[in-house]
CSV table of C-alpha atoms and ligand atoms in Angstrom, one decimal:
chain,number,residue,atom,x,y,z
A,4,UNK,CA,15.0,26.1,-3.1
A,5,UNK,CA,12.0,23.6,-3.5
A,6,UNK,CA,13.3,20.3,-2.0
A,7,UNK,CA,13.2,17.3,-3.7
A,8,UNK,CA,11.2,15.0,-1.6
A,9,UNK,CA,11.9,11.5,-1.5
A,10,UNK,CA,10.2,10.4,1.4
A,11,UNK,CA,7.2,9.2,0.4
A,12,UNK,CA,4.6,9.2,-2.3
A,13,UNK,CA,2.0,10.7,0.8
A,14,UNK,CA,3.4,13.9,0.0
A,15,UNK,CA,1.9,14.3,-3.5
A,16,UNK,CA,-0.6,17.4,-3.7
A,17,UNK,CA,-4.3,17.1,-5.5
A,18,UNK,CA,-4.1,18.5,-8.9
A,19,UNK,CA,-6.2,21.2,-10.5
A,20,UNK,CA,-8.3,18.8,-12.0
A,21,UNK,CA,-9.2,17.1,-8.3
A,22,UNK,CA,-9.4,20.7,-7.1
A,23,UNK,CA,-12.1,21.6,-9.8
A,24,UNK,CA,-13.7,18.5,-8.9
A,25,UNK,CA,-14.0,19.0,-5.3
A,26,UNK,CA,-15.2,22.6,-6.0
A,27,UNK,CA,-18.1,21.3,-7.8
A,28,UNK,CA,-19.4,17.9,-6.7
A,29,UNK,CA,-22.6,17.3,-5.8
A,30,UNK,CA,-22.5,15.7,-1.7
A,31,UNK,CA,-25.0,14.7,0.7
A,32,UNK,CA,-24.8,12.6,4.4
A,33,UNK,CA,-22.7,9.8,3.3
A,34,UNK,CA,-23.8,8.2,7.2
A,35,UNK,CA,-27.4,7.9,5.6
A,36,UNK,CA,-26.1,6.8,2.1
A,37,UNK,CA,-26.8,9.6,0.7
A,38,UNK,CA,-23.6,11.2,-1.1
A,39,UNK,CA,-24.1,10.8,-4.4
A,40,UNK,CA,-19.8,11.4,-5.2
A,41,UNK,CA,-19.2,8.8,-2.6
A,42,UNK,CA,-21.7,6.2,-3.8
A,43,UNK,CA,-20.1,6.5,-7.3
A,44,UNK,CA,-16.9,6.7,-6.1
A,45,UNK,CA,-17.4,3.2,-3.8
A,46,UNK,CA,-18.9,2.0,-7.5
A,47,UNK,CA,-16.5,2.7,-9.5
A,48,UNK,CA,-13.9,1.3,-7.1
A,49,UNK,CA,-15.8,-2.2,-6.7
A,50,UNK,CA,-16.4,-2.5,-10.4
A,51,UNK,CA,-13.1,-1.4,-11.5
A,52,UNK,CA,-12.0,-4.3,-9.2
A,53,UNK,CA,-14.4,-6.8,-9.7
A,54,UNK,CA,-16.3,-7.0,-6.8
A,55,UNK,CA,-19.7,-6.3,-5.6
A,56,UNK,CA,-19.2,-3.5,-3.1
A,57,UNK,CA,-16.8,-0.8,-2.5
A,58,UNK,CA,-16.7,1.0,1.1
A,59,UNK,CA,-14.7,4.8,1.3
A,60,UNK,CA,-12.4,5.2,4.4
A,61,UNK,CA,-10.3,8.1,5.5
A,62,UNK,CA,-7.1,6.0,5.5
A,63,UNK,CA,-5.4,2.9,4.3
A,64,UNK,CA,-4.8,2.0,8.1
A,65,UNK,CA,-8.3,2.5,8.5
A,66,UNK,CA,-9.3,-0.3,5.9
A,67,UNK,CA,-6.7,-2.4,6.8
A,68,UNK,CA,-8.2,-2.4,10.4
A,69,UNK,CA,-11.5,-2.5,9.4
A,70,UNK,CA,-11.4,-5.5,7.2
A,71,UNK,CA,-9.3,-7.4,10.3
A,72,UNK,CA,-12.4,-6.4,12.4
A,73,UNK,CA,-14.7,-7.2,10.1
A,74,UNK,CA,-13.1,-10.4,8.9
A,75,UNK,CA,-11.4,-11.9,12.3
A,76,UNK,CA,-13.3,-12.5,15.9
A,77,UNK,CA,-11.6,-11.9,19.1
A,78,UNK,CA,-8.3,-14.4,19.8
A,79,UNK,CA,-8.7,-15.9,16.2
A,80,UNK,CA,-5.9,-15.9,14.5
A,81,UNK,CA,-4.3,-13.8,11.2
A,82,UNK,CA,-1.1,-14.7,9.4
A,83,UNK,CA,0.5,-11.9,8.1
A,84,UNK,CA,4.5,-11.2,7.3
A,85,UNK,CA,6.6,-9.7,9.9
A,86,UNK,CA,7.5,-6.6,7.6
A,87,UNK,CA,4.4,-5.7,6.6
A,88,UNK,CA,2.4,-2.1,7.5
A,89,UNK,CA,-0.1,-4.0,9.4
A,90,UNK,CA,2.3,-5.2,11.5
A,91,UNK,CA,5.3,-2.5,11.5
A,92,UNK,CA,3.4,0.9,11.4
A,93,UNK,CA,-0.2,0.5,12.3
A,94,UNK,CA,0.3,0.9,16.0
A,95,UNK,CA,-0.2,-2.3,17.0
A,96,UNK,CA,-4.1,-1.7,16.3
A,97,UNK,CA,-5.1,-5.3,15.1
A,98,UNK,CA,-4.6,-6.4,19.3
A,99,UNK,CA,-6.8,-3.3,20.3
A,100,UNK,CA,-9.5,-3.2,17.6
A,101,UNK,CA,-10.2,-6.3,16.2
A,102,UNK,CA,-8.3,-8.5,19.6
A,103,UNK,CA,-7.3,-11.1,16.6
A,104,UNK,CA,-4.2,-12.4,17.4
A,105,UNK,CA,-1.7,-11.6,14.9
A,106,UNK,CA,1.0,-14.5,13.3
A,107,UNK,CA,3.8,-12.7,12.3
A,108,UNK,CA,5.8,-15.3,9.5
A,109,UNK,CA,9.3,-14.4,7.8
A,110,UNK,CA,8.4,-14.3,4.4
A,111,UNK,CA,11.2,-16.6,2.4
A,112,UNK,CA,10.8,-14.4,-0.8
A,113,UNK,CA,12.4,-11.3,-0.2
A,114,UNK,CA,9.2,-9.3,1.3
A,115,UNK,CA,6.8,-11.8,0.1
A,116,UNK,CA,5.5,-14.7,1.4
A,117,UNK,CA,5.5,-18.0,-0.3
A,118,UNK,CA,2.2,-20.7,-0.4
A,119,UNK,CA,4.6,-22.5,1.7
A,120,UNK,CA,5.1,-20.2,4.1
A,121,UNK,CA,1.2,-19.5,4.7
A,122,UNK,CA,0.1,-23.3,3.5
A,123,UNK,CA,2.2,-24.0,6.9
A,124,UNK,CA,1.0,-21.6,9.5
A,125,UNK,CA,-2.7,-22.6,8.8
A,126,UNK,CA,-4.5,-24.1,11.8
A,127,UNK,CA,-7.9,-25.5,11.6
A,128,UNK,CA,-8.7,-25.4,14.9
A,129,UNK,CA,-9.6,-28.9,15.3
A,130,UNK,CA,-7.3,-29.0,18.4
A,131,UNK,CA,-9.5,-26.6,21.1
A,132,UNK,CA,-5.2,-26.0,22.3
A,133,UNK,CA,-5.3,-23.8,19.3
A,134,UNK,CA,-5.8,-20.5,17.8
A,135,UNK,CA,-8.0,-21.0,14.2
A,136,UNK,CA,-6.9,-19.0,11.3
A,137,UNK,CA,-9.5,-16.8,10.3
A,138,UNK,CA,-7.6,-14.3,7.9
A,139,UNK,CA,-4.8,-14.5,5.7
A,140,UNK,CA,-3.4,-10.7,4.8
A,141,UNK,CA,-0.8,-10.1,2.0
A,142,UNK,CA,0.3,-6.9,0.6
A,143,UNK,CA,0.4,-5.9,-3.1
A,144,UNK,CA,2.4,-3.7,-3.7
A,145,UNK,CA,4.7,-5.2,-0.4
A,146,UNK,CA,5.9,-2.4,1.7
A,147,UNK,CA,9.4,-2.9,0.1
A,148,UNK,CA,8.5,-2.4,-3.4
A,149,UNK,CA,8.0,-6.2,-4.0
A,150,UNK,CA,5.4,-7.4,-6.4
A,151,UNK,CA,3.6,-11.2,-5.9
A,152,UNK,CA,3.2,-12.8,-9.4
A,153,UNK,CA,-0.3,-13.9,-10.0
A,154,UNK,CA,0.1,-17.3,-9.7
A,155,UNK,CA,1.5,-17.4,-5.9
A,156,UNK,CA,-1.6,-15.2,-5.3
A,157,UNK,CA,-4.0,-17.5,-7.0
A,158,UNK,CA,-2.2,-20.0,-5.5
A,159,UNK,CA,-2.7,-18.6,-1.6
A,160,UNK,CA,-5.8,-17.9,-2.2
A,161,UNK,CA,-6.9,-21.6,-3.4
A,162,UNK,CA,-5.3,-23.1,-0.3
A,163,UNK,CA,-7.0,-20.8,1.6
A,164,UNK,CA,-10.1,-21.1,-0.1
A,165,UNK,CA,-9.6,-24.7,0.4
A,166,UNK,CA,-10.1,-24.2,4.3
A,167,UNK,CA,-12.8,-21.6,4.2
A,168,UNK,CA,-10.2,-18.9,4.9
A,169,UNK,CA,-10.6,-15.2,3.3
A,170,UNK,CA,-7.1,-13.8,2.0
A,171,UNK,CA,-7.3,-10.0,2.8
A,172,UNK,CA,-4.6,-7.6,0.8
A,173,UNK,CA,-3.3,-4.6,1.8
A,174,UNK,CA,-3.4,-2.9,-1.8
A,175,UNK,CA,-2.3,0.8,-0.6
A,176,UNK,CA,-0.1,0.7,-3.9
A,177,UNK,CA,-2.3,-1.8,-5.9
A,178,UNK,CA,-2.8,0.1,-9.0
A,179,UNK,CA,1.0,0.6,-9.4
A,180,UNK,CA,0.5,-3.5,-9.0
A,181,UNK,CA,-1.6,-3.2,-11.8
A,182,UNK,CA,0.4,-0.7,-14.1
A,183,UNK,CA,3.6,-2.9,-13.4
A,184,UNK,CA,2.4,-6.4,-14.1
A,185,UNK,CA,0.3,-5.0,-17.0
A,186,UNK,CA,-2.6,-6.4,-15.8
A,187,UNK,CA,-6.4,-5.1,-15.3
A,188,UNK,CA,-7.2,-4.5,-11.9
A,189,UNK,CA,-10.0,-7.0,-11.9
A,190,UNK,CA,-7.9,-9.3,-13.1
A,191,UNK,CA,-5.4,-8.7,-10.4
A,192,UNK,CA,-8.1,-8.5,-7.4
A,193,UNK,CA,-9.6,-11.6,-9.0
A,194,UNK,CA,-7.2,-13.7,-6.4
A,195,UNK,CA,-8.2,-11.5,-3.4
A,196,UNK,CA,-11.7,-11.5,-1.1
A,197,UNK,CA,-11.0,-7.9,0.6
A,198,UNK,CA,-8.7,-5.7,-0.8
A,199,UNK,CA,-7.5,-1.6,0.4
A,200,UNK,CA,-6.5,0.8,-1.9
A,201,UNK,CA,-5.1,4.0,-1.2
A,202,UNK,CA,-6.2,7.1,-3.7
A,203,UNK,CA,-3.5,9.5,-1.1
A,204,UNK,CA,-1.0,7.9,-2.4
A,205,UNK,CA,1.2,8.0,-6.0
A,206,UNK,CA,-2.9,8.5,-7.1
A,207,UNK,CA,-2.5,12.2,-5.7
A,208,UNK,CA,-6.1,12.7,-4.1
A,209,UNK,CA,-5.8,14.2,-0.6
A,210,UNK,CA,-7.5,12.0,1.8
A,211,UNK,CA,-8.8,8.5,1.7
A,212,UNK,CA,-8.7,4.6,0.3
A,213,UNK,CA,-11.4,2.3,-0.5
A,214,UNK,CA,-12.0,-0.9,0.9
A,215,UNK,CA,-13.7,-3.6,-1.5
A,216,UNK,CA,-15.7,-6.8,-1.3
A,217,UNK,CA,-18.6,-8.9,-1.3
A,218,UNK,CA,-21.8,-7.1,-0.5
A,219,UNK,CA,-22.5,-9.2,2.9
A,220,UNK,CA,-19.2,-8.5,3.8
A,221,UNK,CA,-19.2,-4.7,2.9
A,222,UNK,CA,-22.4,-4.4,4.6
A,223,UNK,CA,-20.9,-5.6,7.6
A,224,UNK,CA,-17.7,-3.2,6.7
A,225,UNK,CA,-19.7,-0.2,6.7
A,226,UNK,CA,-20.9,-0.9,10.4
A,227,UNK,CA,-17.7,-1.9,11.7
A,228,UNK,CA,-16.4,1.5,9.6
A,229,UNK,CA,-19.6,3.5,12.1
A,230,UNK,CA,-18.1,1.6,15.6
A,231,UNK,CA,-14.5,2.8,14.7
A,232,UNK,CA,-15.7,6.7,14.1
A,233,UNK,CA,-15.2,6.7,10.4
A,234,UNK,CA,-18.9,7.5,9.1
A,235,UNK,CA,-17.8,10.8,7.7
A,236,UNK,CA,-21.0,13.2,6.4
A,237,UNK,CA,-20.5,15.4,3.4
A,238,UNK,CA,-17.5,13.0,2.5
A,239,UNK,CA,-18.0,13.5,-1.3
A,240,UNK,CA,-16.2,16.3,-1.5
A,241,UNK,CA,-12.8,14.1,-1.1
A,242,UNK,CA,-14.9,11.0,-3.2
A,243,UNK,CA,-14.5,13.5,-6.3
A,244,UNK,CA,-10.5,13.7,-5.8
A,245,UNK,CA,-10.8,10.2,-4.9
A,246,UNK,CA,-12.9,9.9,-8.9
A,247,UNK,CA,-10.2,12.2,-11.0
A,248,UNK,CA,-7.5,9.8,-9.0
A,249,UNK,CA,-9.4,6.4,-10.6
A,250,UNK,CA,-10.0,8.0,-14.1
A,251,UNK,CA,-7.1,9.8,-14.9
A,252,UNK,CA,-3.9,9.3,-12.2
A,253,UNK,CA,-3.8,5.3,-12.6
A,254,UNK,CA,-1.3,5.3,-16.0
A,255,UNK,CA,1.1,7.7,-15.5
A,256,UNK,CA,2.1,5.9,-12.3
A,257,UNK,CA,4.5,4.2,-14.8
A,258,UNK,CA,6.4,7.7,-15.1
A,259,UNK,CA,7.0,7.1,-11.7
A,260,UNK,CA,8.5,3.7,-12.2
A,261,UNK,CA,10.4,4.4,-14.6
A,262,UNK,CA,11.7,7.5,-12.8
A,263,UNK,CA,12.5,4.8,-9.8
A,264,UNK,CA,14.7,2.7,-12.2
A,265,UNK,CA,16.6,5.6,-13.4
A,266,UNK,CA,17.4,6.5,-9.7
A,267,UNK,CA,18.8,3.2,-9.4
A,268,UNK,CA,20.6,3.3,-12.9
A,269,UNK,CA,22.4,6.4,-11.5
A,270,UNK,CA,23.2,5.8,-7.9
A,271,UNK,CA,24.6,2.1,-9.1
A,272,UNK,CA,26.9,3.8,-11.1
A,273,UNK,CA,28.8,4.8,-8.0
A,274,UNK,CA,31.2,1.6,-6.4
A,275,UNK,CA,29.5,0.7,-2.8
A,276,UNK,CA,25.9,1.8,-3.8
A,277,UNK,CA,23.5,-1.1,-4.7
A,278,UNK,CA,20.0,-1.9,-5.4
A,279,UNK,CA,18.7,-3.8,-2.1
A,280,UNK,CA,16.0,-4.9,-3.7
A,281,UNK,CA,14.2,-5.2,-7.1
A,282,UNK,CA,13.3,-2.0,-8.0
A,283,UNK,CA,9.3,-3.0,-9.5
A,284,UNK,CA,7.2,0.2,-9.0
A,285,UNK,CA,8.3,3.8,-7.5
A,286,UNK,CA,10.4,2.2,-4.5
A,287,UNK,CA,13.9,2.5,-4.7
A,288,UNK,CA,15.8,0.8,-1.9
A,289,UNK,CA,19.6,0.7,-1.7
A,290,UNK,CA,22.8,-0.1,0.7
A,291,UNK,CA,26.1,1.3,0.9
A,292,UNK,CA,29.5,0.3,2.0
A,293,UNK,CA,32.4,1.2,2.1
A,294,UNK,CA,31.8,5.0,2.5
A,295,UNK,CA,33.7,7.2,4.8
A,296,UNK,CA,30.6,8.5,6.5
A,297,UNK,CA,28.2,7.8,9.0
A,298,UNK,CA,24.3,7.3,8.1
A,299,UNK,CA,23.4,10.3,9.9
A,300,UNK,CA,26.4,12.4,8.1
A,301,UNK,CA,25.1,11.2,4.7
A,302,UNK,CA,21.4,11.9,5.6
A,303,UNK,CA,22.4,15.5,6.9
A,304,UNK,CA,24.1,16.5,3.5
A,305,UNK,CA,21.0,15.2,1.7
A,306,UNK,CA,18.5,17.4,3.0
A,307,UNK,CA,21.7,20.4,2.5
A,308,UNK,CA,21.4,19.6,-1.2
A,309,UNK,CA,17.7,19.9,-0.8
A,310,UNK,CA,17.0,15.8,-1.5
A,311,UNK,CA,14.4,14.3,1.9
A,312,UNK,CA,14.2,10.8,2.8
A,313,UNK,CA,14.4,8.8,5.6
A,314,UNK,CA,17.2,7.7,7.5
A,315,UNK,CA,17.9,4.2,6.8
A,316,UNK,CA,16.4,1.1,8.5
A,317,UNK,CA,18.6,-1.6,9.0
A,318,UNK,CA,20.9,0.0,6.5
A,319,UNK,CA,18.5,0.2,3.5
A,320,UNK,CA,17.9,3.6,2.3
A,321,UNK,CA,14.5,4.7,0.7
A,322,UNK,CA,13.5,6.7,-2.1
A,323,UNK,CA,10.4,7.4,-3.7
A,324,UNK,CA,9.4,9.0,-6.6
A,325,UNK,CA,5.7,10.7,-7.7
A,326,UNK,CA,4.1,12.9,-9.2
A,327,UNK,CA,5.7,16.1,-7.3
A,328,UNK,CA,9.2,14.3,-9.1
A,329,UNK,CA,10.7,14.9,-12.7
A,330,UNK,CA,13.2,12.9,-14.7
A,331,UNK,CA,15.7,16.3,-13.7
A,332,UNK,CA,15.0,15.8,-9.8
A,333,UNK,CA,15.7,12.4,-10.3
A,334,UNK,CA,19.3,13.0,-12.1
A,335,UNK,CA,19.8,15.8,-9.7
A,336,UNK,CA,19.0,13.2,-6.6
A,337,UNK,CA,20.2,10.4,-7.5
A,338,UNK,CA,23.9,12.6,-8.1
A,339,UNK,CA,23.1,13.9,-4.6
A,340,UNK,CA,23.0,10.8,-3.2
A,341,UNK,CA,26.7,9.7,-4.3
A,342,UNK,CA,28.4,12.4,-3.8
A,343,UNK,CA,27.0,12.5,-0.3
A,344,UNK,CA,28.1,9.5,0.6
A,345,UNK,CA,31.6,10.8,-0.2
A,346,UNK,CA,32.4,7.7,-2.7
B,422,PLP,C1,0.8,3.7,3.2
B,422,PLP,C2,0.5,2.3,3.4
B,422,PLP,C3,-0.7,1.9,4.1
B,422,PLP,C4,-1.7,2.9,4.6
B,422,PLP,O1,-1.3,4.1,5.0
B,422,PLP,P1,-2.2,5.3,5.4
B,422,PLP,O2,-1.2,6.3,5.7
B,422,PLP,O3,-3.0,4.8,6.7
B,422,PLP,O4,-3.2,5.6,4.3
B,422,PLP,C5,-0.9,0.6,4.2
B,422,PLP,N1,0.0,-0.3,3.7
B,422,PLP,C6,1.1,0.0,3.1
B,422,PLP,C7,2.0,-1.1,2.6
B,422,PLP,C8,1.4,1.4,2.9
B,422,PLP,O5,2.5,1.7,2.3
């Protein structure tokens, strides 16, 4: 039996198309610029976003970090919310890479912050007692699922504008961003200096993300991207998957949302399971109470009717749906998921 895999979108496989693709791009030594499937790909990622310059990395993490090292000097300071990748599962890496030292602030909207929240961490470093704040970071898509409307991101990124401060966003689901709030990417990255994007993801392409910006500050990206050991050489041949995952993967991430909302729809059914959050793109997270089993005993008949995800943190469960999931292995899942919770 083929498991039903809810544990992430990582696990999506490159399709024939990106195969094809790969098999017959045209590559070159990216570290001397001259890849001609990266260059487009890095071109096609900036102007699909608006900005001037695009720069390909092997890993979301990787852009993250490299923007914070790019953007931040040693012991200056980065505000950034407490349940955000860059602070829960990038290894602590912003205190060994870039040394910035890292403001964690609980966001007051669900996973998001607020202007308030940021608007009040801000320090100018007027006072030589303090740390200056030389990088805001949000996350759109959050790592819960959670979508900022365009106006508390315009509205950020005015304050912060306002005291010469770039706003960095960890896009590593930005085009489901995009497909959810209907809006053109450009449009959407119009409210953000630096943005990551990950094409691994719900885009499908094996390896890699692209990191976007201004051309002084993707200039001094792609150095920073050489001192952390990511100048990669014939690199085009993921740049091609990375192309097929722009051109032709971006739309039908709304199969996966809806897929995610019909997950809920199902499990909700059951008394006990609910929605812990707004479902907005392809992550599903949902409590239970009141059943007769433990978290581990629920998890353990999961993966024996074939259905993976995580065990739950803090009590939330996760689900994710992709490309490698049908309306049917939703049903099936989702069915799974309440009768193994024994309610
Ligand atoms: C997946 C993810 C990343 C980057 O992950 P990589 O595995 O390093 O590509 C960054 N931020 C968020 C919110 C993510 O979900």
């Amino acid at each position: 039996m083929c498991p039903i895999d809810l544990r992430s979108d990582t696990v999506t496989l490159p399709t024939q198309a990106m195969r094809q693709a790969m098999f017959e791009c045209e590559v070159g030594d990216d570290v001397l610029r001259e890849d001609p499937t990266i260059n487009r790909l890095e071109e096609t990622a900036a102007r699909m976003l608006g900005k001037e310059a695009g720069l390909f990395v092997p890993s979301g993490t990787f852009g993250n970090q490299c923007a914070i090292l790019t953007h931040v000097g040693s012991a200056d300071e980065v505000i950034v919310s407490e349940g955000a990748h860059i602070i829960q599962h990038e290894a602590g890496g912003a205190a060994l890479i870039a040394r910035a030292f890292i403001r964690t602030v609980t966001p007051s909207n669900g996973s998001r912050l607020t202007l308030h929240d940021v608007e009040s961490r801000v320090r100018t470093g007027d006072d030589y007692h303090c740390p200056k704040t030389r990088l805001i970071c949000l996350e759109q898509a959050t790592a819960y699922g959670e979508l900022y409307t365009l106006e508390t991101l315009r509205d950020i990124h005015q304050m912060a504008a306002r005291h010469g401060i770039p706003v960095h966003v960890d896009g590593a689901r930005f085009f489901n961003a995009c497909v959810a709030l209907g809006v053109a990417p450009n449009e959407l990255a119009s409210h953000m200096d630096t943005v990551t994007f990950c094409l691994s993801k719900g885009l499908c392409a094996p390896v890699g993300s692209v990191l976007v910006g201004s051309t002084q500050f993707i200039a001094k990206a792609r150095r920073m991207r050489k001192v952390m050991g990511g100048g990669l050489r014939q690199a085009g041949f993921l740049a091609a998957a990375g192309l097929v995952a722009l051109e032709s993967m971006v739309q039908r991430l709304e199969e996966d949302h809806a897929n995610a909302r019909l997950f809920v729809e199902l499990a909700s059914q059951a008394k006990g399971i609910q929605a812990s959050r707004q479902t907005e793109i392809n992550m599903v997270f949902m409590r239970v109470t009141g059943s007769p089993r433990s978290e581990s005993e629920i998890l353990a008949e999961l993966t024996r009717r074939g259905v993976l995800t995580y065990a739950p943190e803090f009590g939330e469960w996760r689900f994710l749906t992709h490309h490698g999931i049908t309306r049917e292995d939703v049903q099936l899942a989702a069915r799974a998921f309440v009768e193994a919770t024994g309610m």
